[in-house]
XYZ file of C-alpha atoms in Angstrom:
487
model
C -28.268 -33.393 59.412
C -31.322 -35.175 58.048
C -32.996 -31.910 57.081
C -30.038 -30.824 54.948
C -29.732 -34.163 53.184
C -33.458 -34.295 52.597
C -33.497 -30.887 50.931
C -30.472 -31.877 48.895
C -32.188 -35.028 47.636
C -35.464 -33.320 46.835
C -33.629 -30.500 45.087
C -31.687 -32.998 43.037
C -34.884 -34.790 42.098
C -36.479 -31.556 40.939
C -33.392 -30.630 38.912
C -33.330 -34.043 37.307
C -37.019 -33.732 36.471
C -36.646 -30.221 35.065
C -33.799 -31.294 32.801
C -35.869 -34.129 31.421
C -37.091 -33.514 27.894
C -38.797 -36.671 26.768
C -41.155 -39.323 28.146
C -42.278 -42.819 29.058
C -40.005 -45.446 27.610
C -40.669 -49.024 26.887
C -37.071 -50.065 26.992
C -33.901 -48.362 28.188
C -31.081 -47.503 25.814
C -28.221 -49.947 25.683
C -25.365 -49.162 28.034
C -21.863 -50.408 28.412
C -20.299 -51.216 31.750
C -20.875 -53.772 34.524
C -24.492 -54.466 35.400
C -25.569 -53.543 38.895
C -28.766 -53.862 40.933
C -30.111 -51.211 43.272
C -29.220 -53.255 46.371
C -25.681 -53.812 45.074
C -25.313 -50.088 44.426
C -26.400 -49.279 47.997
C -24.038 -51.888 49.483
C -21.057 -50.691 47.431
C -21.691 -47.027 48.267
C -21.918 -47.774 51.988
C -18.737 -49.844 51.864
C -16.700 -47.167 50.092
C -18.165 -43.943 51.448
C -15.502 -41.917 53.277
C -17.995 -40.192 55.586
C -19.276 -43.586 56.724
C -15.699 -44.706 57.425
C -15.072 -41.529 59.438
C -18.274 -42.176 61.383
C -17.018 -45.690 62.165
C -13.775 -44.201 63.505
C -15.741 -41.786 65.712
C -17.748 -44.734 67.027
C -14.569 -46.693 67.795
C -13.189 -43.668 69.644
C -16.413 -43.416 71.687
C -16.129 -47.117 72.564
C -12.544 -46.573 73.734
C -13.642 -43.653 75.922
C -16.363 -45.830 77.436
C -13.931 -48.663 78.111
C -11.432 -46.287 79.698
C -14.150 -44.834 81.921
C -14.767 -48.362 83.221
C -11.036 -49.003 83.649
C -10.723 -45.868 85.773
C -12.429 -47.807 88.590
C -9.422 -50.126 88.858
C -6.525 -49.461 91.263
C -3.520 -47.655 89.836
C 0.018 -48.874 90.457
C 3.482 -47.742 89.438
C 7.052 -48.673 90.208
C 10.010 -46.386 90.816
C 13.728 -46.968 90.372
C 16.272 -44.286 91.229
C 20.055 -44.111 91.269
C 22.068 -41.204 92.681
C 25.810 -40.542 92.525
C 27.439 -38.110 94.974
C 31.046 -36.920 94.608
C 33.340 -35.170 97.090
C 32.075 -34.702 100.631
C 28.821 -36.619 100.692
C 26.199 -37.439 103.282
C 26.436 -41.035 104.411
C 22.792 -42.258 104.388
C 23.515 -44.715 107.215
C 25.537 -42.576 109.655
C 23.974 -39.281 108.567
C 27.422 -37.703 108.667
C 29.477 -36.119 105.950
C 32.382 -38.188 104.670
C 35.061 -37.426 102.133
C 34.178 -40.167 99.653
C 32.041 -40.841 96.591
C 28.673 -42.429 97.448
C 26.015 -43.942 95.195
C 22.480 -44.581 96.424
C 19.875 -46.872 94.777
C 16.175 -46.980 95.686
C 13.353 -49.304 94.538
C 9.649 -48.852 95.242
C 6.085 -49.772 94.252
C 3.076 -47.518 94.914
C -0.612 -48.347 94.483
C -3.812 -46.401 95.027
C -7.543 -46.699 94.480
C -10.394 -44.193 94.674
C -12.989 -45.336 97.185
C -15.443 -42.457 96.832
C -15.599 -39.383 94.609
C -19.241 -38.408 94.565
C -20.184 -41.100 91.984
C -18.085 -39.262 89.405
C -16.671 -42.511 87.976
C -20.085 -44.170 87.888
C -21.747 -41.243 86.131
C -18.852 -40.876 83.702
C -19.266 -44.530 82.702
C -23.008 -44.039 82.179
C -22.416 -40.867 80.158
C -19.888 -42.543 77.861
C -22.221 -45.509 77.385
C -24.949 -43.117 76.209
C -22.504 -41.399 73.840
C -21.514 -44.756 72.318
C -25.164 -45.524 71.590
C -25.691 -42.018 70.159
C -22.688 -42.462 67.851
C -24.071 -45.807 66.695
C -27.341 -44.110 65.784
C -25.482 -41.272 64.033
C -23.683 -43.813 61.873
C -26.974 -45.571 61.112
C -28.547 -42.248 60.079
C -25.577 -41.479 57.835
C -25.862 -44.874 56.132
C -29.572 -44.331 55.561
C -28.899 -40.910 54.030
C -26.269 -42.404 51.719
C -28.776 -45.103 50.739
C -31.360 -42.436 49.896
C -28.835 -40.636 47.711
C -28.113 -43.873 45.839
C -31.837 -44.491 45.322
C -32.202 -40.963 43.970
C -29.236 -41.394 41.629
C -30.610 -44.756 40.490
C -34.024 -43.268 39.708
C -32.430 -40.313 37.925
C -30.625 -42.716 35.593
C -33.850 -44.605 34.868
C -35.577 -41.290 34.233
C -32.812 -40.119 31.891
C -32.819 -43.451 30.039
C -36.567 -43.223 29.516
C -36.282 -39.626 28.338
C -33.518 -40.562 25.892
C -35.444 -43.532 24.510
C -38.532 -41.427 23.855
C -36.468 -38.633 22.267
C -34.869 -41.191 19.943
C -38.298 -42.634 19.177
C -39.700 -39.184 18.321
C -36.720 -38.528 16.070
C -37.310 -41.851 14.310
C -40.965 -40.907 13.766
C -39.968 -37.585 12.219
C -37.494 -39.328 9.889
C -40.244 -41.685 8.725
C -42.422 -38.644 8.117
C -39.622 -37.157 5.999
C -39.520 -40.296 3.858
C -43.288 -40.171 3.289
C -43.201 -36.440 2.562
C -40.399 -36.854 0.034
C -42.593 -39.279 -1.932
C -45.556 -36.929 -1.775
C -43.391 -33.971 -2.841
C -42.057 -35.921 -5.807
C -45.620 -36.844 -6.698
C -46.575 -33.178 -6.492
C -49.088 -33.735 -3.696
C -47.202 -31.554 -1.165
C -45.056 -28.438 -1.530
C -41.254 -28.584 -1.094
C -41.497 -26.355 1.993
C -43.141 -29.158 3.962
C -40.090 -31.341 3.399
C -37.681 -28.577 4.370
C -39.653 -27.850 7.547
C -39.501 -31.531 8.539
C -35.748 -31.671 7.984
C -35.337 -28.630 10.225
C -37.551 -30.340 12.801
C -35.489 -33.555 12.799
C -32.314 -31.511 13.319
C -33.928 -29.902 16.358
C -35.010 -33.293 17.715
C -31.529 -34.728 17.234
C -30.248 -31.872 19.389
C -32.740 -32.936 22.052
C -31.363 -36.493 21.812
C -27.844 -35.167 22.379
C -29.005 -33.137 25.375
C -30.789 -36.137 26.870
C -27.697 -38.283 26.354
C -25.680 -35.672 28.227
C -28.230 -35.718 31.062
C -27.952 -39.518 31.206
C -24.146 -39.374 31.288
C -24.236 -36.891 34.178
C -26.753 -39.041 36.062
C -24.487 -42.071 35.677
C -21.471 -40.051 36.738
C -23.313 -39.044 39.894
C -23.977 -42.696 40.759
C -20.383 -43.690 39.936
C -19.113 -40.990 42.298
C -21.407 -42.262 45.052
C -20.139 -45.817 44.527
C -16.492 -44.674 44.728
C -15.385 -47.996 43.250
C -12.711 -48.499 40.566
C -14.790 -51.223 38.925
C -17.386 -48.598 38.052
C -14.980 -45.804 37.174
C -16.250 -45.378 33.600
C -19.867 -46.388 33.321
C -22.645 -48.390 34.912
C -25.350 -50.539 33.393
C -28.392 -50.684 35.653
C -30.478 -53.730 36.250
C -33.739 -51.930 35.577
C -36.355 -52.258 38.269
C -40.110 -52.361 37.933
C -41.353 -49.095 39.375
C -44.973 -48.677 40.481
C -47.420 -46.585 38.517
C -48.452 -43.436 40.406
C -51.940 -43.468 41.864
C -54.020 -40.770 43.523
C -55.082 -43.344 46.100
C -54.022 -42.008 49.490
C -50.804 -43.318 51.005
C -51.428 -46.302 53.269
C -50.766 -44.219 56.385
C -51.775 -40.628 57.225
C -49.233 -37.974 58.188
C -49.780 -38.352 61.953
C -49.248 -42.100 61.830
C -46.120 -41.728 59.701
C -44.739 -39.202 62.163
C -45.484 -41.398 65.172
C -43.679 -44.315 63.530
C -40.752 -42.149 62.473
C -40.444 -40.579 65.923
C -39.984 -44.019 67.438
C -37.641 -45.415 64.792
C -35.595 -42.603 63.281
C -31.967 -42.800 64.496
C -31.584 -39.015 64.599
C -34.467 -38.715 67.071
C -33.117 -41.525 69.239
C -29.615 -40.038 69.164
C -30.902 -36.606 70.238
C -32.772 -38.183 73.176
C -29.641 -40.057 74.246
C -27.663 -36.828 74.193
C -30.224 -35.256 76.532
C -29.657 -38.145 78.950
C -25.903 -37.742 78.500
C -26.185 -34.049 79.385
C -28.153 -35.034 82.503
C -25.252 -37.257 83.551
C -22.959 -34.314 82.901
C -24.796 -32.363 85.602
C -24.240 -35.188 88.095
C -20.561 -35.294 87.148
C -20.234 -31.552 87.760
C -21.984 -31.837 91.142
C -19.430 -34.437 92.241
C -16.860 -31.649 92.561
C -18.690 -30.463 95.715
C -18.150 -33.808 97.488
C -15.028 -35.211 99.167
C -12.744 -37.656 97.390
C -11.429 -40.589 99.445
C -8.411 -42.592 98.308
C -6.599 -45.626 99.693
C -2.889 -46.065 99.030
C -0.108 -48.548 99.754
C 3.601 -48.593 99.053
C 6.642 -50.774 99.518
C 10.326 -50.096 98.921
C 13.978 -50.861 99.641
C 17.327 -49.210 99.002
C 21.034 -49.935 98.582
C 24.230 -47.891 98.857
C 27.946 -48.518 98.591
C 28.227 -46.661 101.912
C 26.905 -49.657 103.857
C 30.093 -51.568 104.829
C 30.988 -54.818 106.583
C 33.372 -54.481 109.537
C 35.388 -57.167 111.498
C 37.291 -57.152 114.847
C 41.046 -56.909 114.480
C 42.426 -56.874 118.029
C 41.666 -54.428 120.845
C 42.485 -50.878 121.717
C 43.562 -50.133 125.334
C 42.802 -46.747 126.827
C 44.121 -45.567 130.275
C 41.505 -43.375 131.938
C 43.571 -42.648 135.123
C 43.076 -44.027 138.634
C 40.308 -44.223 141.170
C 40.716 -44.458 144.996
C 39.167 -47.426 146.697
C 39.756 -48.314 150.360
C 42.734 -46.005 150.438
C 44.297 -47.523 147.356
C 44.745 -45.978 143.870
C 43.397 -48.363 141.275
C 44.258 -47.728 137.591
C 41.187 -47.457 135.242
C 41.828 -49.124 131.872
C 39.217 -49.656 129.071
C 39.726 -52.222 126.320
C 37.648 -51.675 123.109
C 37.565 -53.911 120.055
C 39.387 -52.600 117.033
C 37.373 -52.992 113.763
C 38.491 -52.741 110.194
C 36.461 -52.408 106.986
C 35.974 -55.782 105.330
C 33.865 -54.869 102.220
C 30.390 -53.677 101.221
C 27.105 -55.386 102.167
C 25.710 -57.332 99.167
C 23.077 -55.702 96.928
C 20.208 -58.090 97.632
C 21.178 -58.327 101.306
C 20.805 -54.548 101.564
C 17.395 -54.736 99.859
C 16.371 -57.399 102.359
C 17.624 -55.346 105.282
C 15.916 -52.128 104.158
C 12.614 -53.565 102.889
C 9.618 -51.526 104.135
C 5.939 -51.047 103.370
C 3.185 -48.616 104.247
C -0.496 -48.017 103.650
C -2.874 -45.183 104.337
C -5.998 -43.259 103.418
C -6.539 -39.681 102.353
C -9.537 -37.429 101.887
C -9.651 -34.353 99.681
C -12.415 -32.085 100.959
C -13.358 -29.100 98.765
C -13.756 -25.939 100.829
C -13.601 -23.028 98.401
C -12.846 -23.298 94.678
C -13.424 -19.644 93.751
C -16.940 -20.679 92.599
C -15.424 -22.885 89.856
C -17.529 -25.902 90.914
C -20.715 -23.835 90.878
C -19.857 -22.550 87.415
C -19.299 -26.103 86.131
C -22.738 -27.171 87.353
C -24.385 -24.136 85.723
C -22.604 -24.862 82.443
C -23.692 -28.501 82.567
C -27.307 -27.409 83.072
C -27.072 -25.111 80.051
C -25.714 -27.998 77.982
C -28.739 -30.059 78.952
C -31.124 -27.257 77.965
C -29.361 -26.981 74.619
C -29.578 -30.764 74.122
C -33.322 -30.640 74.853
C -33.740 -27.841 72.293
C -31.808 -29.891 69.724
C -34.132 -32.840 70.384
C -37.177 -30.598 69.873
C -35.637 -29.189 66.711
C -34.994 -32.699 65.377
C -38.639 -33.663 65.933
C -39.906 -30.442 64.381
C -37.718 -30.896 61.308
C -38.824 -34.525 61.039
C -42.513 -33.592 61.079
C -42.009 -30.780 58.561
C -40.137 -33.104 56.208
C -42.874 -35.744 56.459
C -45.632 -33.209 55.826
C -43.759 -31.800 52.837
C -42.975 -35.261 51.435
C -46.597 -36.363 51.850
C -47.955 -33.261 50.116
C -45.431 -33.524 47.280
C -46.210 -37.226 46.832
C -49.935 -36.550 46.583
C -49.423 -33.683 44.128
C -47.070 -35.777 41.989
C -49.656 -38.567 41.762
C -52.424 -36.123 40.774
C -50.132 -34.452 38.269
C -49.200 -37.813 36.746
C -52.832 -38.844 36.283
C -53.730 -35.487 34.748
C -50.744 -35.701 32.393
C -51.682 -39.263 31.452
C -55.110 -38.061 30.373
C -53.464 -35.180 28.499
C -50.990 -37.481 26.732
C -53.800 -39.818 25.621
C -55.784 -36.893 24.216
C -52.743 -35.349 22.506
C -51.777 -38.684 20.945
C -55.208 -38.875 19.330
C -54.961 -35.263 18.251
C -51.468 -35.807 16.813
C -52.550 -38.850 14.793
C -55.348 -36.790 13.282
C -52.986 -33.879 12.602
C -50.453 -36.225 11.025
C -53.076 -37.633 8.643
C -54.262 -34.150 7.692
C -50.655 -32.971 7.244
C -49.914 -35.912 4.933
C -53.050 -35.060 2.976
C -51.983 -31.413 2.736
C -55.004 -30.234 4.736
C -52.905 -28.343 7.342
C -49.566 -26.599 7.202
C -46.357 -27.615 8.965
C -46.790 -25.043 11.739
C -50.055 -26.640 12.861
C -48.584 -30.152 12.572
C -45.440 -29.224 14.504
C -47.449 -27.522 17.243
C -49.387 -30.733 17.857
C -46.186 -32.793 17.961
C -44.416 -30.342 20.286
C -47.345 -30.336 22.695
C -47.337 -34.139 22.748
C -43.571 -34.297 23.393
C -43.803 -31.810 26.267
C -46.729 -33.667 27.824
C -44.823 -36.941 27.673
C -41.732 -35.327 29.233
C -43.833 -33.904 32.043
C -45.492 -37.286 32.556
C -42.108 -38.976 33.019
C -41.022 -36.243 35.423
C -44.193 -36.645 37.520
C -43.781 -40.425 37.549
C -40.269 -40.500 38.982
C -40.976 -37.593 41.294
C -43.865 -39.596 42.738
C -41.725 -42.719 43.138
C -38.935 -40.903 44.959
C -41.275 -39.097 47.340
C -43.054 -42.372 48.072
C -39.675 -43.896 48.962
C -39.091 -41.024 51.386
C -42.363 -41.820 53.169
C -41.458 -45.535 53.164
C -38.145 -44.593 54.762
C -39.938 -42.706 57.537
C -42.127 -45.785 57.976
C -38.944 -47.815 58.572
C -39.477 -49.832 55.388
C -36.627 -51.130 53.210
C -35.606 -48.988 50.232
C -36.588 -51.627 47.686
C -39.131 -51.777 44.855
């Protein structure tokens, strides 16, 4: 992710520099719109950026997964309530005989269970989700830092465009003054009319450059406004100009190896990739748990009620003659008296629950014997995921080092280019002043005068480009050194 953003930022910086067509300004053009500092711009962009908000949601989801992994250690419990209605000939649940009546049956129950051992699957799942939470936190930090770098780039591009526009306006003003002087000399007969016409054509060309630079400035501001994504800055922004350092060929305070060592220990993308390697290692342990038994404890309690459970009372006796038996030569009649009962209602609901209350507890073990090699496949896949995570970590470090080496080289070249262009601008300014005096005296033609002025304008434009290119690349190295993006 960092590699792509880095190339995007550097590419944007080069485009902004290539479009520049003027030079070092003393004061930025006036601008309408609310004034904003660099730190405010970064804060607003981070607050309103949709990608950052999505990253926050992903982090919250990772936290929920981690919390649920911890909750999975707790016992599980559930209650059951059932009601059945039987019509016609139904089975009496108390006599276990069929009766020709409608019967309803109600059952209540509570079941609970807890996993005692499952090959440390729960423990390793908790550890894995904890690592993923930390990795997501680092991903969000990296995204915020990338957004901050984009804002810094956009901020510098505006300053660059403002400087280019100011110098283009200044050069146009100089040409207009030259036209006024030439008009006087033409009227006095000291210079030919063609000199005046050539200058008027030149000022028209320079005014076109001013328009182009204004367009570049408008686009640079639009880019920052889009990064801010704030209605308050929907039309324009007025920057609180910052004091940027002057490029110097003096070596950066830290060599490439030291910058890389610091970045390797502080960059969130590197830390996140290392955490994902550890997470993949936990994934292997989770997959291996499928080879081990799972032991669960369970308990349950319940009761039931039915309208089939009746209350009966004695209502007299029934006499039954079973014949006679002989005893001592006498026939004795055999009579049996049994109580006669009648139905007196249904047992009360809560009384039935009390009478049928029961509970049970037990333990179970699930022992894997043969899973059609599915468990072995899961372990192999988990190992491949770890290898891939290790390769991603190596790739992240390689990309980081390449970016640092490129940024360091570009920073050094920008500083050297700026110093060389500064010497060139100083020499061309002297040459232009001499050419201007000779042109006013009629000693050289307009072509020679204009060539000197064009060379000076190009040198100044290149100097501005080198200056802001140096500043941005220095900020990249500061970022890898874990320094704040301030000036």
